[in-house]
Each structure stands twice: as structure tokens, then as C-alpha cells.
PDB file of C-alpha atoms and ligand atoms in Angstrom:
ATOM      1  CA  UNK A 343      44.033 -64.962  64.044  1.00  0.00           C
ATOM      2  CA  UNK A 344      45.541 -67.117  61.349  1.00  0.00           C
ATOM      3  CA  UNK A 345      44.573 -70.418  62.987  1.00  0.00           C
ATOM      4  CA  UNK A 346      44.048 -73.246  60.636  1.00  0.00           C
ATOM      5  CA  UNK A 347      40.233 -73.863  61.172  1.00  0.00           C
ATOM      6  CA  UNK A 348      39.283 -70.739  60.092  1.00  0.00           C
ATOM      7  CA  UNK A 349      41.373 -70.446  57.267  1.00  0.00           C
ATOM      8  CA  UNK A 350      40.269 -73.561  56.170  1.00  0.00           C
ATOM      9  CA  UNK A 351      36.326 -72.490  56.806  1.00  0.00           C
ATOM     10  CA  UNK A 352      36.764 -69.183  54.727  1.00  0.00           C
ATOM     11  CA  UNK A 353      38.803 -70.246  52.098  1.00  0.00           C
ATOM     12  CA  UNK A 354      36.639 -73.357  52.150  1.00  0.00           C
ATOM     13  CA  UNK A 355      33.080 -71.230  51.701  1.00  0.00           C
ATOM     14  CA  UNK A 356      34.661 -69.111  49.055  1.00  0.00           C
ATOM     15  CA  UNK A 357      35.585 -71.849  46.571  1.00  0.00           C
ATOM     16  CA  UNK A 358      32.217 -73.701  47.580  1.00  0.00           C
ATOM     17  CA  UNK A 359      30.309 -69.970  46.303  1.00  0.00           C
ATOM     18  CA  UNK A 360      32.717 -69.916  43.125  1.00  0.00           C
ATOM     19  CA  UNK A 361      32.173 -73.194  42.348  1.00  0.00           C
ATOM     20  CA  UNK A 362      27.961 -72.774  42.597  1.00  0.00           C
ATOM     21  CA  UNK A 363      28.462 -69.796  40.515  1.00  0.00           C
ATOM     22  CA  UNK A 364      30.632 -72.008  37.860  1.00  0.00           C
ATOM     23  CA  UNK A 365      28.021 -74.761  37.637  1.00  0.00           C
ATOM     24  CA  UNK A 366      25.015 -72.353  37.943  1.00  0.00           C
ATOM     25  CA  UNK A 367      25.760 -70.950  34.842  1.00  0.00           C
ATOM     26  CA  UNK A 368      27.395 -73.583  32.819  1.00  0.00           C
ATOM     27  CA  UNK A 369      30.680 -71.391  32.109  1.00  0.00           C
ATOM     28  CA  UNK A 370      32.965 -73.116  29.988  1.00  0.00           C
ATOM     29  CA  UNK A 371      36.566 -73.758  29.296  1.00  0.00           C
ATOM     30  CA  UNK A 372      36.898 -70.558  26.933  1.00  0.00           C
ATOM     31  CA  UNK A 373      34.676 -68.737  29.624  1.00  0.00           C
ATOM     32  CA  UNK A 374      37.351 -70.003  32.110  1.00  0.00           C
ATOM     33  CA  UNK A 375      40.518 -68.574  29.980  1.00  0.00           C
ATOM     34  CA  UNK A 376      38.908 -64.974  29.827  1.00  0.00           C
ATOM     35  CA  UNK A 377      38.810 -64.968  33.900  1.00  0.00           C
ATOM     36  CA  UNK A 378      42.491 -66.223  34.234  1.00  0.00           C
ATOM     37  CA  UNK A 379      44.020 -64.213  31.146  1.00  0.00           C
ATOM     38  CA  UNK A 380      41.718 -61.196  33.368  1.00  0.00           C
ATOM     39  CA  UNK A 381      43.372 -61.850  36.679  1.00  0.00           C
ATOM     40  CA  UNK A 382      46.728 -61.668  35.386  1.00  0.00           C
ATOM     41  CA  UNK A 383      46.242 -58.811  33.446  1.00  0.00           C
ATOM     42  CA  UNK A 384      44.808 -57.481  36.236  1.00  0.00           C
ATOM     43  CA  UNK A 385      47.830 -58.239  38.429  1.00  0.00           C
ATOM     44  CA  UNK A 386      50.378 -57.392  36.104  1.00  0.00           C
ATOM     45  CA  UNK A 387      48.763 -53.434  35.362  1.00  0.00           C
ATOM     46  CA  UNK A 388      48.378 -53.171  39.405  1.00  0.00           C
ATOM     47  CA  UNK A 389      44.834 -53.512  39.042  1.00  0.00           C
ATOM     48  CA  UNK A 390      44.413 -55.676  42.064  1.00  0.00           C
ATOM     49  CA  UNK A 391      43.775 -52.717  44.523  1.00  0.00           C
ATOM     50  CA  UNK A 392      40.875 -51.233  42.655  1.00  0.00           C
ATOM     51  CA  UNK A 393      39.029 -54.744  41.359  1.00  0.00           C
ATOM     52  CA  UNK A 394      39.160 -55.656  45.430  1.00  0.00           C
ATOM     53  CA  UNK A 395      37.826 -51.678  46.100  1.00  0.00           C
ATOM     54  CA  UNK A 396      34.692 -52.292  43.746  1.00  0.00           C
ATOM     55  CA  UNK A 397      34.072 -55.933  44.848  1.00  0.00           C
ATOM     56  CA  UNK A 398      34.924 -56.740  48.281  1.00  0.00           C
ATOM     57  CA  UNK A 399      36.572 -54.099  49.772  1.00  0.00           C
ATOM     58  CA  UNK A 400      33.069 -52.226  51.196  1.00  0.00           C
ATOM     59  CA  UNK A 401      31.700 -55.990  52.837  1.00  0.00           C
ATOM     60  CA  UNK A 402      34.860 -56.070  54.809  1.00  0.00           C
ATOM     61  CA  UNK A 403      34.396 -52.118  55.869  1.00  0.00           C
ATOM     62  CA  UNK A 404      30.922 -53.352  56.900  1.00  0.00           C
ATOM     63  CA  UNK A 405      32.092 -56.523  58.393  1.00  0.00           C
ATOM     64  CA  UNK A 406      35.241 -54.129  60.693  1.00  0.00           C
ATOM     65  CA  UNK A 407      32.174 -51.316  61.526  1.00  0.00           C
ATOM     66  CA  UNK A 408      30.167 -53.739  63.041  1.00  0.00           C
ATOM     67  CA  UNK A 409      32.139 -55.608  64.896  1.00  0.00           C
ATOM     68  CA  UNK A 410      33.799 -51.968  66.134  1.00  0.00           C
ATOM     69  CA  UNK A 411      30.803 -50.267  66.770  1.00  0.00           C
ATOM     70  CA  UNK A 412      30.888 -46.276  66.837  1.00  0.00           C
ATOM     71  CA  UNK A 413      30.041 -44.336  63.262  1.00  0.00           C
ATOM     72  CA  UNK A 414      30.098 -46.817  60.216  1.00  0.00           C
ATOM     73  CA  UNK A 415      33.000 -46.214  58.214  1.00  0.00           C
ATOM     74  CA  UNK A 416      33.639 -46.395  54.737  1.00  0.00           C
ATOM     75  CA  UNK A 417      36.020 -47.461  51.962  1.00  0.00           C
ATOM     76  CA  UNK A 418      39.679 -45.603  52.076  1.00  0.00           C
ATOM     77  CA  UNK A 419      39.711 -45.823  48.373  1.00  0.00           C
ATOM     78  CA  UNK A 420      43.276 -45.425  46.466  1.00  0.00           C
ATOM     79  CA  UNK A 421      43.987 -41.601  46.845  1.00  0.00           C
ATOM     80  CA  UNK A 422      44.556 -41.379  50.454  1.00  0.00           C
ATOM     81  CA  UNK A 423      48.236 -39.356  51.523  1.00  0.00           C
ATOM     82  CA  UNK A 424      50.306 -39.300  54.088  1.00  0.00           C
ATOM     83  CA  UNK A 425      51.752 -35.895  54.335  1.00  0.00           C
ATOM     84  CA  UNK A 426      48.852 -33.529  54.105  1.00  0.00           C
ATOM     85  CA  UNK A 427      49.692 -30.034  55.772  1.00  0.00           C
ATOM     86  CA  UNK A 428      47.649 -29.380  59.295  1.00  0.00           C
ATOM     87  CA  UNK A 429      45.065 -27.042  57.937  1.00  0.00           C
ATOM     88  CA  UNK A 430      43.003 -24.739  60.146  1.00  0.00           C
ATOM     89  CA  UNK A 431      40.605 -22.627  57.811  1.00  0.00           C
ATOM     90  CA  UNK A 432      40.633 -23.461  54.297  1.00  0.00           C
ATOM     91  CA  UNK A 433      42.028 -26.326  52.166  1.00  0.00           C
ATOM     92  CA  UNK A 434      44.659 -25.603  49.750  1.00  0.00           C
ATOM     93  CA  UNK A 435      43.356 -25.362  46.327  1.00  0.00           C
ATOM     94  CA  UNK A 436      44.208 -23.398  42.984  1.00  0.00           C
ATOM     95  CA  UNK A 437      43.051 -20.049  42.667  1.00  0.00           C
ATOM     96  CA  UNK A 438      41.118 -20.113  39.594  1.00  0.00           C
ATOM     97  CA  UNK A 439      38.779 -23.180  41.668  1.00  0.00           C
ATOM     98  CA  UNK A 440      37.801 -20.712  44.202  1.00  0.00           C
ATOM     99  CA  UNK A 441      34.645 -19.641  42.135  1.00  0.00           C
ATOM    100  CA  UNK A 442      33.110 -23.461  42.764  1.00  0.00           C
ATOM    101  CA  UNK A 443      30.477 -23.619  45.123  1.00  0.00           C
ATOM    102  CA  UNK A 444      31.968 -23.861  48.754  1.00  0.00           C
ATOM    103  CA  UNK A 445      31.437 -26.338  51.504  1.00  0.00           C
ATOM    104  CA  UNK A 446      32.101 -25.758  55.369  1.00  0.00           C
ATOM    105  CA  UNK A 447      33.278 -28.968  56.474  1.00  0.00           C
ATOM    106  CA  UNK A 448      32.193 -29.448  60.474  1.00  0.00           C
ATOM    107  CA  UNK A 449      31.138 -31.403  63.263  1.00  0.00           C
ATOM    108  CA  UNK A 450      32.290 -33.339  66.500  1.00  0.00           C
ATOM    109  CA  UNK A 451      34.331 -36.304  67.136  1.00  0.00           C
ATOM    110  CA  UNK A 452      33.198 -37.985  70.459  1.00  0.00           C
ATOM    111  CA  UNK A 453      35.016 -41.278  71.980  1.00  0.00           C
ATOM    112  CA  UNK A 454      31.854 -44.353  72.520  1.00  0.00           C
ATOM    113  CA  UNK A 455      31.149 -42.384  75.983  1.00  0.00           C
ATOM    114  CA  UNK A 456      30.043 -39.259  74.524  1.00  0.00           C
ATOM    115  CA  UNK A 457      33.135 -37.357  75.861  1.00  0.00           C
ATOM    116  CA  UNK A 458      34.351 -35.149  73.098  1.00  0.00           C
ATOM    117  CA  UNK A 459      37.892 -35.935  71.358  1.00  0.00           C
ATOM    118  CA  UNK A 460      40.406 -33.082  71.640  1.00  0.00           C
ATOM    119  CA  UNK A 461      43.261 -32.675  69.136  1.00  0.00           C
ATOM    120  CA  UNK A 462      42.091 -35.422  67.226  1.00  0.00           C
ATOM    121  CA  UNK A 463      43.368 -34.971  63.613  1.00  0.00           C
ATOM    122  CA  UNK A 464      40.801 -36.012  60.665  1.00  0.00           C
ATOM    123  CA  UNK A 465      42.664 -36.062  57.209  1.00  0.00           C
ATOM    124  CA  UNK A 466      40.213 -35.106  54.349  1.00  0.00           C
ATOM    125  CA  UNK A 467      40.735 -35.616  51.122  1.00  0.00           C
ATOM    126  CA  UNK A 468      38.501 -35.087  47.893  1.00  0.00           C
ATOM    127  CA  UNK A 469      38.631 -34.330  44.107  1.00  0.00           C
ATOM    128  CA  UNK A 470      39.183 -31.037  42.012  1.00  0.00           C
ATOM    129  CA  UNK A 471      36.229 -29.816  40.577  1.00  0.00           C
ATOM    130  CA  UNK A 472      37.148 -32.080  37.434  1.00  0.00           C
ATOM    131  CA  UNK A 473      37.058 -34.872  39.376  1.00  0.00           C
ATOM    132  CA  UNK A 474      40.571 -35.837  40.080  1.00  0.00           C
ATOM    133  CA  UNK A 475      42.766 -36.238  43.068  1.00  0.00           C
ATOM    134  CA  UNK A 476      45.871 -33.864  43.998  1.00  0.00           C
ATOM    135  CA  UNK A 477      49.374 -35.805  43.966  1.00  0.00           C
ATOM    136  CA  UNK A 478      47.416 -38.562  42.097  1.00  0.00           C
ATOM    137  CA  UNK A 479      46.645 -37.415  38.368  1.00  0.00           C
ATOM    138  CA  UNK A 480      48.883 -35.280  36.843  1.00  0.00           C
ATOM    139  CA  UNK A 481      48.940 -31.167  36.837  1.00  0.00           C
ATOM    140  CA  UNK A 482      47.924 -30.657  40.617  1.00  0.00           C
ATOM    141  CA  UNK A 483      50.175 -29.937  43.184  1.00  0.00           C
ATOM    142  CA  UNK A 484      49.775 -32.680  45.915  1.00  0.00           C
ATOM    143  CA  UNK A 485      49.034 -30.584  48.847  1.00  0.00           C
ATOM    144  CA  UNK A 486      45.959 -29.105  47.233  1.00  0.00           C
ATOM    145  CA  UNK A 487      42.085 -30.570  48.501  1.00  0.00           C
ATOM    146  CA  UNK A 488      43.897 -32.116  51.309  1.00  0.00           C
ATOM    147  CA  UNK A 489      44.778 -31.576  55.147  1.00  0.00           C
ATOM    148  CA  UNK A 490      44.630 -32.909  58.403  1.00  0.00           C
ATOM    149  CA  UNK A 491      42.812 -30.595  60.881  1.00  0.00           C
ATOM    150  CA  UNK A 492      42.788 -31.011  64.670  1.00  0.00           C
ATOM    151  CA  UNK A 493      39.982 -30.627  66.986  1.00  0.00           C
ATOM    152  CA  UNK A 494      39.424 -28.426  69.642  1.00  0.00           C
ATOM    153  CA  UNK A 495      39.020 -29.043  73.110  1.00  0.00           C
ATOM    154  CA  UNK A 496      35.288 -29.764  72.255  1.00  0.00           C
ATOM    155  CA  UNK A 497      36.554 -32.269  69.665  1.00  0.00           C
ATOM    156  CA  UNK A 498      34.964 -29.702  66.974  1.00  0.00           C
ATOM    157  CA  UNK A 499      36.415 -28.961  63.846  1.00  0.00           C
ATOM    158  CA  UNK A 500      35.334 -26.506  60.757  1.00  0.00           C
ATOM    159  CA  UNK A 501      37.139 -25.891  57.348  1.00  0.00           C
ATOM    160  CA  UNK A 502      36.016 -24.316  54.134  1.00  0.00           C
ATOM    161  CA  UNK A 503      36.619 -26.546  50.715  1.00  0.00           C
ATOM    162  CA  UNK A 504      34.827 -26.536  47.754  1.00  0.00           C
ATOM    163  CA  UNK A 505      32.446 -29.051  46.289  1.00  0.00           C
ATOM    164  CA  UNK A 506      34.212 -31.993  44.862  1.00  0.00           C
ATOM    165  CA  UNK A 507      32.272 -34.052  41.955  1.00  0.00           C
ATOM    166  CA  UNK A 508      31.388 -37.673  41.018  1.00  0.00           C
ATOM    167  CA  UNK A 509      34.583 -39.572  39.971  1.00  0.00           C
ATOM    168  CA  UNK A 510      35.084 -42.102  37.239  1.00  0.00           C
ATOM    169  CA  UNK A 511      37.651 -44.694  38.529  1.00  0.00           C
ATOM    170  CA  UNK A 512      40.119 -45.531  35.926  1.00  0.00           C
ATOM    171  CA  UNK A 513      38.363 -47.569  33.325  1.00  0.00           C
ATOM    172  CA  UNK A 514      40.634 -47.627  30.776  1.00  0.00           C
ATOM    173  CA  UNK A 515      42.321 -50.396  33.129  1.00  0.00           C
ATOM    174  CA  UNK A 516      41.134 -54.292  33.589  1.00  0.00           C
ATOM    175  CA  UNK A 517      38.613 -53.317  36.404  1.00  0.00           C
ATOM    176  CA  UNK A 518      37.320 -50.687  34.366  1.00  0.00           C
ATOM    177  CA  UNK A 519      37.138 -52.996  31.192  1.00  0.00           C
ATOM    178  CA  UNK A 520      35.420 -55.720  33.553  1.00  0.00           C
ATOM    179  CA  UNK A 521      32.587 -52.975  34.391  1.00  0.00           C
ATOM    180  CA  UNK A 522      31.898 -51.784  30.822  1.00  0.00           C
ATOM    181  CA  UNK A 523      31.686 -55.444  29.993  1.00  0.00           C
ATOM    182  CA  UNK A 524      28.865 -56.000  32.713  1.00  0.00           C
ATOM    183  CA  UNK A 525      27.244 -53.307  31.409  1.00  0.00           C
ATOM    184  CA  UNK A 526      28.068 -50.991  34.580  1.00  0.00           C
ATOM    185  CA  UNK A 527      29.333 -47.889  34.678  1.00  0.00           C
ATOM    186  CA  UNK A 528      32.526 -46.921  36.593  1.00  0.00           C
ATOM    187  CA  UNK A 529      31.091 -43.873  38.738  1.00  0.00           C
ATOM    188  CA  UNK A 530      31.231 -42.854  42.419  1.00  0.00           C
ATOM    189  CA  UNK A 531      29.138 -40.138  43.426  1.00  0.00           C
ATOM    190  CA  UNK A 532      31.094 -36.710  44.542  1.00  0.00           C
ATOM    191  CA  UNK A 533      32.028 -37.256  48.441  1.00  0.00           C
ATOM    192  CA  UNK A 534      34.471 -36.247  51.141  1.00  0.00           C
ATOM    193  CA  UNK A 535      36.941 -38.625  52.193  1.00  0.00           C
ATOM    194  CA  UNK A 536      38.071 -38.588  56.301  1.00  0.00           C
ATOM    195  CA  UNK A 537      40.338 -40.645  58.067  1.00  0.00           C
ATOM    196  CA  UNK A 538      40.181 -39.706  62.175  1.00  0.00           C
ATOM    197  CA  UNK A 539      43.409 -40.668  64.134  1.00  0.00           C
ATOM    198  CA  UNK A 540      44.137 -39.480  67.883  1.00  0.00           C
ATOM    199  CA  UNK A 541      45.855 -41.748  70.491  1.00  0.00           C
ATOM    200  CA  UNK A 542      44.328 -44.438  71.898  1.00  0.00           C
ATOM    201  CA  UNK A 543      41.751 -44.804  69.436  1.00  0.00           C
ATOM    202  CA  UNK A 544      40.491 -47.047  66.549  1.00  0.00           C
ATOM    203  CA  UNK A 545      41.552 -45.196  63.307  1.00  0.00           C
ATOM    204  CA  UNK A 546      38.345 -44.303  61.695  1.00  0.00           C
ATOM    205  CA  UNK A 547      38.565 -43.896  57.777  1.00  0.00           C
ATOM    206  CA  UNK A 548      34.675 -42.334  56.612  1.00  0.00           C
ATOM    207  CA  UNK A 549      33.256 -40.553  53.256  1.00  0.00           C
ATOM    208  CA  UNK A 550      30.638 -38.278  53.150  1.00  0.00           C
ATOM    209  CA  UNK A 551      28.196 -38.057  50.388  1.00  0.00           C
ATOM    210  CA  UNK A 552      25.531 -35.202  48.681  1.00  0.00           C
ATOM    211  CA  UNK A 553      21.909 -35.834  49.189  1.00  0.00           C
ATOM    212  CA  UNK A 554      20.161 -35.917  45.771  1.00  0.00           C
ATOM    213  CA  UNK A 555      23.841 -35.791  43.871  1.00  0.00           C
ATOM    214  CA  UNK A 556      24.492 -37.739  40.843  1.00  0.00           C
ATOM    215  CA  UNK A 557      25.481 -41.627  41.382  1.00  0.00           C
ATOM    216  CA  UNK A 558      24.462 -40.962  45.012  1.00  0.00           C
ATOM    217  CA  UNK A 559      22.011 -44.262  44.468  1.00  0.00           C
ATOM    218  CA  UNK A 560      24.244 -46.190  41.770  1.00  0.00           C
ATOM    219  CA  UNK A 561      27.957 -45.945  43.389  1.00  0.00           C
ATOM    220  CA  UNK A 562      30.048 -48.478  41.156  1.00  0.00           C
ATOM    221  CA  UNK A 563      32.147 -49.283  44.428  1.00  0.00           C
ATOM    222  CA  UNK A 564      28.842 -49.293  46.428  1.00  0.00           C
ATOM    223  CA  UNK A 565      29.933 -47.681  49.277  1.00  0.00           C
ATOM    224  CA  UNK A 566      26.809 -45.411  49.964  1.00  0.00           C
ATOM    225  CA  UNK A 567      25.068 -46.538  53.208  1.00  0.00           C
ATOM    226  CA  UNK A 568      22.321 -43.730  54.439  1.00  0.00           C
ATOM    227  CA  UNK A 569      24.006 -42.713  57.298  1.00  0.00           C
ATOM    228  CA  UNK A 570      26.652 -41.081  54.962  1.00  0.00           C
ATOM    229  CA  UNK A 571      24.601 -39.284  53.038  1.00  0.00           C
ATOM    230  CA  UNK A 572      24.716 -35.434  54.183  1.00  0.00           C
ATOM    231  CA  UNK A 573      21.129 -34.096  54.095  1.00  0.00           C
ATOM    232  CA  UNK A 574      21.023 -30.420  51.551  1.00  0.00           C
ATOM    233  CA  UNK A 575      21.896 -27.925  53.540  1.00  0.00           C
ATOM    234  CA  UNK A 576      23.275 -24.233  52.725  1.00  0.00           C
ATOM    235  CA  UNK A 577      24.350 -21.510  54.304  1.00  0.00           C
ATOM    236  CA  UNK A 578      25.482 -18.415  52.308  1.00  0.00           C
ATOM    237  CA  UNK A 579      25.782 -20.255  49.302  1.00  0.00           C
ATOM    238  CA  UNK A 580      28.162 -22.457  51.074  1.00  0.00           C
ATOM    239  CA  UNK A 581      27.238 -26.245  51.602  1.00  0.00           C
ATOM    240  CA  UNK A 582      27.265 -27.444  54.670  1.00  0.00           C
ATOM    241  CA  UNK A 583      28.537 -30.653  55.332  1.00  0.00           C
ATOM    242  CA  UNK A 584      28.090 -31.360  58.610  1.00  0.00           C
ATOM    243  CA  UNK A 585      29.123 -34.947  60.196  1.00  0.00           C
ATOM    244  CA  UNK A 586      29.894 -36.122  63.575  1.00  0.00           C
ATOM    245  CA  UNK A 587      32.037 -39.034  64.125  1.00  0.00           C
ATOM    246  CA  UNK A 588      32.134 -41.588  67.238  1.00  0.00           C
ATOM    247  CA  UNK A 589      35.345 -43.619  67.538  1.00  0.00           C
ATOM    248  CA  UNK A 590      35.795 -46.351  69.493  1.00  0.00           C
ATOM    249  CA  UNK A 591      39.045 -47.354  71.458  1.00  0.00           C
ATOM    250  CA  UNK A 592      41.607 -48.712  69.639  1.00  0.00           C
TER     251      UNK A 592
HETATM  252  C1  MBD B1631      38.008 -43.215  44.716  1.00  0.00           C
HETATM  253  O1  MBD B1631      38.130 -41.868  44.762  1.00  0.00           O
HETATM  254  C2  MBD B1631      37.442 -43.812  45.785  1.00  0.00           C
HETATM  255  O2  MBD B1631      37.032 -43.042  46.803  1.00  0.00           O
HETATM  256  C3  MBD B1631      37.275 -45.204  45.816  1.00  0.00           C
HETATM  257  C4  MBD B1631      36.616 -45.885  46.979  1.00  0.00           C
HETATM  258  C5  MBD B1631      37.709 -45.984  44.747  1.00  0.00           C
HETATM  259  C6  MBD B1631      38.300 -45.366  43.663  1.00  0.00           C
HETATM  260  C7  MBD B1631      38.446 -43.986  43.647  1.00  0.00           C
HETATM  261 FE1   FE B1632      37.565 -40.937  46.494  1.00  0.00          FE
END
């Protein structure tokens, strides 16, 4: 993997694009200082992680899902834990949130042959109907919104949430700052986050988005790709978000 050519071809190409960008606009010396004092501001507030999410984070998620093959994944994102409780009906969440509109999270993870995946466990993840994350922002216990549920022998799965909203990444931070200077916004478009892991197999890290939902269109980490996008469907009063997942071997 690291042999020297290629590291020298890639690292090569993306000076030669920076540079063309330099010279392409004429950006001068004080132009120059802004970027560096921004980088190490950037590094120095832990910044890093999110200014790669919104950037270049989502080509190399393109880059992996093509050269995998099986459903197109998406970006992780920051809010992703470890230790969610196996859930088997309903997410955790507060009891005053249980008025929000629910969604039935369901579907089928197959392997590339069609066969279906049993006891496969698919973490989700996704915000409070303010639009934070549990065990992230303050004032929500971190087991709430998440879990990790297993599917059956058909490789099905089915678990009742409720609707999570658009989220603003941090902007009062240098990636944030960087946007509102652009004149962009800092606003992802409410979704479901999944991350499928069962033995043998690729881990497959997906988010699932709300036809005709706000910043569906205009995601500031433009992660949005059309087979994400969950068509409107509801049962009951209860959205149905229904996605099936093929994951290749490992
Ligand atoms: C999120 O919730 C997210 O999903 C991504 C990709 C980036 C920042 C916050
Ligand atoms: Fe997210």
C-alpha cells in the first residue's frame, strides 16, 4: 500500500491542483497567512476531523464504495459510539420525545449473493428532535437514539425511533467559521446513521435520508447520493424508513 510511487503520484497531483488553484486566482501573501493561521487554528481546536468530513471525507466514501461494490455507503460522521445497548423494539429515548412523529426502521441485509445475513448487528444512531446527538452534547444520556440490533435468520430487522431533524455542525468552530465565510451554510439534512458489522464481512457504515426534507438537496458535508434518499412513506402516522443493505466480504 504505502509504496513510494504512489505516494509520490498522489501527493504529487494534490500540490499540482493547489498550486493551479493558487495561481488561478492570484492569492497573495496576506491571502496565504489567513490559510496557515486557519489550519493551525484548526488543528489546535480539534477541528481537523470535521474540516476533512465536509471536504474530502464523502470522495473517499465514494472512492471505498466503488471499489467494494454492494450498497454505497456513506460518511460515519463524528457521533458514532461504541457501546450502544442491543435493542430489539424501540430505541431508547426520553419520555417527553415520544410525542415526535415515529419512524419504523426496517429492511434486509443480504451478502453480494443474495443470501440473507443472519445476526448481523447494524448500529443506528441519529439526533434528538433538537438536533443533537446522545453522549455527544450535553443533557442526554448516551444510550438514548442509539442501538445495535441483530438480524434474524432472514437477515431482517425492524425498530421503532422517532424522526430525527437537520443538524447544524458546530460552526462556532474554524470549519464552521470557514463555511459562513464562503457564504455556505453549515446544515445536514435530518438522516439515520447505520454501521452493519457481522463476521466475515466488509463493515458497512450508511445514512439514510427524508425525501422532500429540508437540506435534503444542499447537505453542507454533501453526502446525499439518490440511492439514500428514503422515498415518503407512512404507515399509521409512523414513517417508514425502509432500506436494504448488500455487504460485500470483508
Ligand atoms: C453529523 O451528524 C454527521 O452525520 C456528519 C457527517 C458530520 C457532522 C455531523
Ligand atoms: Fe449525523
Amino acid at each position: 500500500m504505502a509504496d513510494e510511487a504512489r505516494i509520490n503520484a498522489v501527493v504529487s497531483d494534490i500540490v499540482d491542483g493547489v498550486r493551479a488553484a493558487l495561481f488561478k486566482h492570484d492569492v497573495t501573501f496576506d491571502e496565504y497567512r489567513v490559510a496557515l493561521a486557519f489550519l493551525l487554528d484548526a488543528f489546535e481546536k480539534n477541528d481537523v476531523p470535521l474540516l476533512m468530513d465536509v471536504f474530502f471525507n464523502t470522495t473517499i466514501v465514494k472512492i471505498e464504495g466503488k471499489l467494494m461494490g454492494g450498497s454505497k455507503p456513506s460518511l460515519e460522521g463524528p457521533y458514532y459510539l461504541e457501546n450502544a445497548a442491543v435493542v430489539t423494539d424501540r430505541l431508547p429515548m426520553r419520555d417527553e420525545d415520544q410525542h415526535h412523529t415515529a419512524m419504523q426502521l426496517r429492511g434486509r441485509v443480504t451478502g453480494m449473493d443474495g443470501r440473507p445475513l443472519a445476526r448481523a448487528t447494524i448500529d443506528v444512531w441519529h439526533s434528538t428532535p433538537e438536533g443533537r446527538y446522545s453522549g455527544i452534547h450535553d443533557g442526554i444520556p448516551p444510550h438514548y437514539y442509539r442501538g445495535k440490533i441483530v438480524t434474524d435468520a432472514d437477515g431482517r430487522y425492524n425498530v421503532r425511533s422517532i424522526m430525527p431533524v437537520p443538524y447544524q455542525i458546530p460552526n462556532e468552530g474554524p470549519t464552521g467559521a470557514l463555511l459562513t465565510a464562503m457564504g455556505r451554510h453549515s446544515w445536514r439534512p435530518a438522516h439515520v446513521h447505520y454501521k452493519i458489522s457481522a463476521p466475515g464481512m466488509h463493515t458497512h457504515i450508511s445514512q439514510a435520508y427524508f425525501e422532500g426534507g429540508a437540506y435534503v438537496e444542499d447537505d453542507c458535508c454533501e453526502d446525499v447520493c439518490e440511492e439514500h434518499v428514503v422515498a415518503e412513506k407512512v404507515e399509521d402516522g409512523v414513517r417508514i424508513v425502509e432500506v436494504d443493505f448488500v455487504i460485500p466480504k470483508a
